[in-house]
mmCIF file of C-alpha atoms and ligand atoms in Angstrom:
data_model
loop_
_atom_site.group_PDB
_atom_site.id
_atom_site.type_symbol
_atom_site.label_atom_id
_atom_site.label_comp_id
_atom_site.label_asym_id
_atom_site.label_seq_id
_atom_site.Cartn_x
_atom_site.Cartn_y
_atom_site.Cartn_z
ATOM 1 C CA MET A 775 71.596 30.129 99.103
ATOM 2 C CA ASN A 776 68.397 32.142 98.763
ATOM 3 C CA ARG A 777 69.404 35.710 97.979
ATOM 4 C CA GLN A 778 65.842 37.003 97.763
ATOM 5 C CA ASN A 779 66.121 38.158 101.356
ATOM 6 C CA PRO A 780 67.496 41.726 101.150
ATOM 7 C CA GLU A 781 69.765 41.357 104.179
ATOM 8 C CA GLU A 782 71.233 38.097 102.824
ATOM 9 C CA LYS A 783 71.835 39.696 99.453
ATOM 10 C CA LYS A 784 73.600 42.609 101.151
ATOM 11 C CA GLN A 785 75.904 40.306 103.060
ATOM 12 C CA PHE A 786 76.619 38.211 99.957
ATOM 13 C CA VAL A 787 77.376 41.284 97.825
ATOM 14 C CA ARG A 788 79.653 42.792 100.483
ATOM 15 C CA GLU A 789 81.583 39.516 100.853
ATOM 16 C CA LYS A 790 81.975 39.062 97.111
ATOM 17 C CA PHE A 791 83.317 42.577 96.570
ATOM 18 C CA SER A 792 85.602 42.174 99.532
ATOM 19 C CA SER A 793 86.988 38.962 98.047
ATOM 20 C CA ILE A 794 87.762 40.513 94.635
ATOM 21 C CA SER A 795 88.719 43.995 95.880
ATOM 22 C CA LYS A 796 92.462 43.652 95.191
ATOM 23 C CA ASP A 797 91.948 42.513 91.592
ATOM 24 C CA TYR A 798 88.883 44.642 90.834
ATOM 25 C CA ASP A 799 90.548 47.467 88.871
ATOM 26 C CA PHE A 800 92.788 45.197 86.842
ATOM 27 C CA LEU A 801 89.918 42.845 85.978
ATOM 28 C CA ASN A 802 87.622 45.731 85.088
ATOM 29 C CA SER A 803 90.081 47.054 82.534
ATOM 30 C CA LEU A 804 90.866 43.614 81.167
ATOM 31 C CA LEU A 805 87.305 42.319 80.911
ATOM 32 C CA SER A 806 85.885 45.502 79.409
ATOM 33 C CA PHE A 807 88.886 46.047 77.090
ATOM 34 C CA ASN A 808 89.289 49.377 78.924
ATOM 35 C CA ILE A 809 85.953 50.715 77.615
ATOM 36 C CA ASP A 810 84.815 51.174 81.223
ATOM 37 C CA ARG A 811 87.022 54.275 81.392
ATOM 38 C CA TYR A 812 85.166 55.788 78.461
ATOM 39 C CA TRP A 813 81.785 55.011 80.086
ATOM 40 C CA ARG A 814 82.833 56.766 83.309
ATOM 41 C CA TRP A 815 84.200 59.712 81.298
ATOM 42 C CA VAL A 816 80.869 60.187 79.487
ATOM 43 C CA THR A 817 78.913 59.898 82.741
ATOM 44 C CA THR A 818 81.100 62.487 84.450
ATOM 45 C CA ARG A 819 80.788 64.894 81.503
ATOM 46 C CA MET A 820 77.036 64.876 82.040
ATOM 47 C CA LEU A 821 77.571 66.529 85.420
ATOM 48 C CA ARG A 822 79.592 69.450 84.128
ATOM 49 C CA GLU A 823 77.033 72.083 85.179
ATOM 50 C CA PHE A 824 78.095 71.369 88.779
ATOM 51 C CA PRO A 825 81.885 71.813 88.722
ATOM 52 C CA GLU A 826 82.275 72.779 92.372
ATOM 53 C CA GLY A 827 79.457 71.784 94.675
ATOM 54 C CA PRO A 828 79.748 68.582 96.650
ATOM 55 C CA VAL A 829 79.009 65.458 94.652
ATOM 56 C CA LEU A 830 78.184 62.044 96.036
ATOM 57 C CA ASP A 831 79.635 58.994 94.334
ATOM 58 C CA LEU A 832 77.547 56.135 95.645
ATOM 59 C CA CYS A 833 78.743 52.513 95.523
ATOM 60 C CA ALA A 834 82.118 54.137 94.885
ATOM 61 C CA GLY A 835 84.135 50.903 95.175
ATOM 62 C CA THR A 836 87.807 51.413 94.366
ATOM 63 C CA LEU A 837 87.095 55.084 93.511
ATOM 64 C CA PRO A 838 87.512 55.102 89.695
ATOM 65 C CA LEU A 839 84.529 57.399 89.167
ATOM 66 C CA ALA A 840 85.444 59.632 92.113
ATOM 67 C CA LEU A 841 88.847 60.076 90.456
ATOM 68 C CA GLU A 842 87.288 60.955 87.117
ATOM 69 C CA LEU A 843 84.893 63.395 88.829
ATOM 70 C CA THR A 844 87.790 65.229 90.463
ATOM 71 C CA ARG A 845 89.930 65.051 87.296
ATOM 72 C CA GLN A 846 87.309 66.778 85.140
ATOM 73 C CA ALA A 847 86.649 69.588 87.650
ATOM 74 C CA PRO A 848 89.639 70.885 89.660
ATOM 75 C CA ASP A 849 87.466 72.449 92.396
ATOM 76 C CA ARG A 850 85.060 69.587 92.877
ATOM 77 C CA GLN A 851 84.710 67.783 96.213
ATOM 78 C CA VAL A 852 83.496 64.170 96.172
ATOM 79 C CA LEU A 853 82.009 62.127 98.951
ATOM 80 C CA ALA A 854 82.638 58.475 98.029
ATOM 81 C CA VAL A 855 80.267 56.100 99.836
ATOM 82 C CA ASP A 856 80.450 52.308 99.758
ATOM 83 C CA PHE A 857 79.481 49.608 102.251
ATOM 84 C CA CYS A 858 82.489 47.406 101.422
ATOM 85 C CA GLU A 859 85.455 48.910 103.232
ATOM 86 C CA ASP A 860 87.910 46.583 101.475
ATOM 87 C CA MET A 861 86.906 48.103 98.129
ATOM 88 C CA LEU A 862 87.430 51.645 99.446
ATOM 89 C CA ARG A 863 90.783 50.632 100.996
ATOM 90 C CA ALA A 864 91.966 49.068 97.721
ATOM 91 C CA GLY A 865 91.074 52.329 95.972
ATOM 92 C CA ILE A 866 92.790 54.540 98.549
ATOM 93 C CA LYS A 867 96.025 52.563 98.097
ATOM 94 C CA THR A 868 96.194 53.435 94.410
ATOM 95 C CA LEU A 869 95.279 57.137 94.577
ATOM 96 C CA PRO A 870 97.553 59.328 92.451
ATOM 97 C CA ARG A 871 100.081 61.786 93.873
ATOM 98 C CA ASP A 872 98.225 64.929 92.915
ATOM 99 C CA ASP A 873 95.643 67.020 94.756
ATOM 100 C CA ARG A 874 92.764 64.644 94.075
ATOM 101 C CA PRO A 875 93.021 62.486 97.214
ATOM 102 C CA ARG A 876 92.482 65.689 99.196
ATOM 103 C CA ARG A 877 89.191 66.298 97.386
ATOM 104 C CA ILE A 878 87.846 62.747 97.731
ATOM 105 C CA GLN A 879 86.382 61.727 101.053
ATOM 106 C CA PRO A 880 85.763 57.956 101.290
ATOM 107 C CA VAL A 881 82.949 57.020 103.668
ATOM 108 C CA SER A 882 81.714 53.604 104.710
ATOM 109 C CA GLY A 883 77.926 53.533 104.352
ATOM 110 C CA ASP A 884 74.866 51.850 102.903
ATOM 111 C CA GLY A 885 73.270 53.139 99.705
ATOM 112 C CA GLU A 886 69.851 52.341 101.123
ATOM 113 C CA LYS A 887 70.493 54.529 104.146
ATOM 114 C CA ILE A 888 72.922 57.141 102.860
ATOM 115 C CA PRO A 889 74.909 58.746 105.712
ATOM 116 C CA VAL A 890 74.409 62.245 104.303
ATOM 117 C CA ALA A 891 72.019 65.060 105.268
ATOM 118 C CA GLY A 892 68.974 65.757 103.096
ATOM 119 C CA SER A 893 69.294 68.267 100.213
ATOM 120 C CA SER A 894 73.070 68.468 100.605
ATOM 121 C CA VAL A 895 74.683 67.475 97.271
ATOM 122 C CA TRP A 896 74.386 68.848 93.725
ATOM 123 C CA GLY A 897 75.063 65.596 91.979
ATOM 124 C CA ILE A 898 74.986 61.856 92.577
ATOM 125 C CA THR A 899 76.774 59.307 90.444
ATOM 126 C CA VAL A 900 76.315 55.548 90.782
ATOM 127 C CA ALA A 901 78.429 53.417 88.471
ATOM 128 C CA PHE A 902 77.593 49.706 88.369
ATOM 129 C CA GLY A 903 76.115 49.950 91.843
ATOM 130 C CA VAL A 904 72.320 50.224 91.530
ATOM 131 C CA ARG A 905 72.117 46.626 90.259
ATOM 132 C CA ASN A 906 73.728 45.486 93.480
ATOM 133 C CA LEU A 907 71.325 47.219 95.842
ATOM 134 C CA SER A 908 68.949 44.928 97.721
ATOM 135 C CA ARG A 909 66.070 47.389 97.507
ATOM 136 C CA THR A 910 66.421 49.507 94.386
ATOM 137 C CA ASP A 911 63.340 51.613 95.199
ATOM 138 C CA GLU A 912 64.670 52.394 98.674
ATOM 139 C CA GLY A 913 68.057 53.387 97.246
ATOM 140 C CA LEU A 914 66.446 55.693 94.672
ATOM 141 C CA ARG A 915 64.338 57.383 97.355
ATOM 142 C CA GLU A 916 67.472 57.941 99.432
ATOM 143 C CA MET A 917 69.289 59.435 96.433
ATOM 144 C CA HIS A 918 66.365 61.794 95.909
ATOM 145 C CA ARG A 919 66.426 62.791 99.592
ATOM 146 C CA VAL A 920 70.108 63.779 99.686
ATOM 147 C CA LEU A 921 70.097 65.770 96.409
ATOM 148 C CA LYS A 922 69.533 69.510 96.489
ATOM 149 C CA PRO A 923 66.545 70.745 94.449
ATOM 150 C CA GLU A 924 67.645 70.896 90.758
ATOM 151 C CA GLY A 925 70.465 68.481 91.626
ATOM 152 C CA LYS A 926 71.149 65.664 89.173
ATOM 153 C CA LEU A 927 71.327 61.887 89.473
ATOM 154 C CA LEU A 928 73.451 59.906 87.011
ATOM 155 C CA ILE A 929 73.292 56.134 87.045
ATOM 156 C CA LEU A 930 75.700 54.152 84.875
ATOM 157 C CA GLU A 931 74.606 50.556 84.719
ATOM 158 C CA PHE A 932 74.870 47.429 82.585
ATOM 159 C CA SER A 933 71.934 46.792 80.291
ATOM 160 C CA ARG A 934 71.296 44.055 77.739
ATOM 161 C CA PRO A 935 72.154 44.742 74.085
ATOM 162 C CA ARG A 936 69.210 44.140 71.728
ATOM 163 C CA ASN A 937 71.091 44.121 68.429
ATOM 164 C CA PRO A 938 70.612 40.531 67.053
ATOM 165 C CA LEU A 939 74.263 40.337 65.960
ATOM 166 C CA ILE A 940 75.747 41.658 69.184
ATOM 167 C CA LYS A 941 73.387 39.928 71.652
ATOM 168 C CA PRO A 942 74.556 36.270 71.199
ATOM 169 C CA LEU A 943 78.226 37.285 71.176
ATOM 170 C CA TYR A 944 77.779 39.385 74.291
ATOM 171 C CA ASN A 945 75.854 36.625 76.109
ATOM 172 C CA PHE A 946 78.521 34.056 75.252
ATOM 173 C CA TYR A 947 81.241 36.348 76.519
ATOM 174 C CA LEU A 948 79.342 37.316 79.684
ATOM 175 C CA ASN A 949 78.198 33.823 80.675
ATOM 176 C CA ARG A 950 81.023 31.599 79.404
ATOM 177 C CA VAL A 951 84.252 33.506 78.974
ATOM 178 C CA LEU A 952 84.122 36.171 81.672
ATOM 179 C CA PRO A 953 83.403 34.024 84.792
ATOM 180 C CA ARG A 954 86.148 31.538 83.862
ATOM 181 C CA LEU A 955 88.783 34.125 83.082
ATOM 182 C CA ALA A 956 87.923 36.357 86.031
ATOM 183 C CA GLY A 957 87.599 33.308 88.288
ATOM 184 C CA LEU A 958 91.103 32.190 87.373
ATOM 185 C CA ILE A 959 92.617 35.593 88.111
ATOM 186 C CA SER A 960 90.615 36.545 91.217
ATOM 187 C CA GLY A 961 90.125 33.038 92.603
ATOM 188 C CA ASP A 962 86.402 33.771 93.013
ATOM 189 C CA LYS A 963 84.434 32.496 90.017
ATOM 190 C CA GLU A 964 81.176 32.834 91.968
ATOM 191 C CA ALA A 965 81.601 36.614 92.113
ATOM 192 C CA TYR A 966 81.661 36.809 88.325
ATOM 193 C CA GLU A 967 78.803 34.341 87.900
ATOM 194 C CA TYR A 968 76.898 36.693 90.173
ATOM 195 C CA LEU A 969 77.861 39.568 87.841
ATOM 196 C CA ALA A 970 76.417 37.761 84.802
ATOM 197 C CA GLY A 971 73.285 36.716 86.707
ATOM 198 C CA SER A 972 72.694 40.182 88.111
ATOM 199 C CA ILE A 973 72.905 41.728 84.632
ATOM 200 C CA ALA A 974 70.478 39.133 83.235
ATOM 201 C CA GLY A 975 68.050 39.657 86.116
ATOM 202 C CA PHE A 976 68.155 43.456 86.237
ATOM 203 C CA TYR A 977 65.272 45.743 85.271
ATOM 204 C CA GLU A 978 64.596 46.753 81.687
ATOM 205 C CA PRO A 979 65.775 50.348 81.077
ATOM 206 C CA GLU A 980 62.181 51.650 80.903
ATOM 207 C CA GLU A 981 61.368 49.968 84.220
ATOM 208 C CA LEU A 982 64.296 51.629 85.958
ATOM 209 C CA LEU A 983 63.322 55.004 84.508
ATOM 210 C CA GLN A 984 59.795 54.496 85.829
ATOM 211 C CA MET A 985 61.194 53.655 89.280
ATOM 212 C CA MET A 986 63.243 56.856 89.175
ATOM 213 C CA ARG A 987 60.096 58.836 88.397
ATOM 214 C CA GLU A 988 58.235 57.115 91.230
ATOM 215 C CA ALA A 989 61.085 58.045 93.588
ATOM 216 C CA GLY A 990 60.459 61.690 92.657
ATOM 217 C CA PHE A 991 62.921 62.347 89.818
ATOM 218 C CA ALA A 992 61.804 64.662 87.022
ATOM 219 C CA ARG A 993 63.033 64.929 83.425
ATOM 220 C CA ALA A 994 64.227 61.315 83.558
ATOM 221 C CA PHE A 995 65.797 59.939 80.403
ATOM 222 C CA ARG A 996 68.367 57.355 79.373
ATOM 223 C CA ARG A 997 71.305 57.213 77.026
ATOM 224 C CA PRO A 998 72.515 53.778 75.859
ATOM 225 C CA LEU A 999 76.226 53.400 75.078
ATOM 226 C CA THR A 1000 78.239 50.737 73.195
ATOM 227 C CA PHE A 1001 75.307 48.819 71.615
ATOM 228 C CA GLY A 1002 73.319 49.121 74.843
ATOM 229 C CA ILE A 1003 75.843 47.114 76.865
ATOM 230 C CA VAL A 1004 75.568 49.950 79.365
ATOM 231 C CA THR A 1005 73.025 52.740 79.835
ATOM 232 C CA ILE A 1006 73.296 56.096 81.561
ATOM 233 C CA TYR A 1007 70.111 57.130 83.372
ATOM 234 C CA VAL A 1008 69.573 60.779 84.208
ATOM 235 C CA GLY A 1009 67.083 62.371 86.569
ATOM 236 C CA VAL A 1010 66.690 65.754 88.244
ATOM 237 C CA LYS A 1011 65.236 66.519 91.677
HETATM 238 C C1 LIG B 1681 80.658 46.923 90.618
HETATM 239 S S1 LIG B 1681 81.230 47.870 91.983
HETATM 240 C C2 LIG B 1681 81.314 49.470 91.289
HETATM 241 C C3 LIG B 1681 82.428 50.303 91.849
HETATM 242 C C4 LIG B 1681 82.664 51.634 91.137
HETATM 243 N N1 LIG B 1681 81.511 52.511 91.230
HETATM 244 C C5 LIG B 1681 83.063 51.479 89.698
HETATM 245 O O1 LIG B 1681 82.644 52.286 88.880
HETATM 246 O O2 LIG B 1681 83.835 50.571 89.380
HETATM 247 C C6 LIG B 1681 79.791 47.967 93.000
HETATM 248 C C7 LIG B 1681 80.054 48.540 94.351
HETATM 249 O O3 LIG B 1681 78.791 48.757 94.975
HETATM 250 C C8 LIG B 1681 78.952 48.521 96.361
HETATM 251 N N2 LIG B 1681 77.619 48.313 96.960
HETATM 252 C C9 LIG B 1681 76.729 47.347 96.663
HETATM 253 N N3 LIG B 1681 75.629 47.486 97.405
HETATM 254 C C10 LIG B 1681 75.817 48.563 98.203
HETATM 255 C C11 LIG B 1681 75.042 49.222 99.195
HETATM 256 N N4 LIG B 1681 73.834 48.771 99.533
HETATM 257 N N5 LIG B 1681 75.553 50.302 99.778
HETATM 258 C C12 LIG B 1681 76.784 50.779 99.463
HETATM 259 N N6 LIG B 1681 77.578 50.190 98.540
HETATM 260 C C13 LIG B 1681 77.096 49.105 97.914
HETATM 261 C C14 LIG B 1681 79.873 47.324 96.423
HETATM 262 O O4 LIG B 1681 80.498 47.188 97.674
HETATM 263 C C15 LIG B 1681 80.842 47.629 95.292
HETATM 264 O O5 LIG B 1681 81.989 48.299 95.755
#
């Protein structure tokens, strides 16, 4: 299947996330040895100057980052947007019995046409979502549109480690071990082959930063974590 066509990619991505939605959280913790929680914690900490104002968690999936955003700031409201309703539903089912569900509003919507008014949120977080967008530049422009002036964008995304010792180990794990293991558990090996392929085919960190600048973001910088397996990108409107 040719996934170069943006609409085809969108449909493929939505179907794949729908198919793995019930196992997504468990597999995330297993496959990342639980480090994903640390990555979301660091990302959320970088938004601490906006403890109250509405925050948009884009490509929110099963809501792990929305939960962390509301855990770190007891007055924060989060709008959690994703175009795969099965992912949102899976997340809603596992929400804790505290006040956080009240402060998280899940919304079905496309990251390339965000269903939010312009200049309306103080912060945007996107964890492992930008890589899945069909038109990254369009998504970044939309993120810029909905942020208030001085609002902050935080993108947490996989990158490719450059350390010569780590790189071959990581590639072996990503391409050989992960799709088989995740395929066995979720029953959808293709979804995890897509994961490996989408990481390999994603922009270099400097390219993504440049795209953020072209979309209008100022003071853009990046912070690699865990040998560069992931990178946090920061930009201000
Ligand atoms: C890897 S999951 C990340 C979920 C969550 N942010 C996390 O930290 O685990 C990527 C999510 O992006 C969503 N997604 C991909 N493309 C999208 C788009 N164009 N608009 C909205 N959501 C999208 C998928 O449905 C999926 O739930």
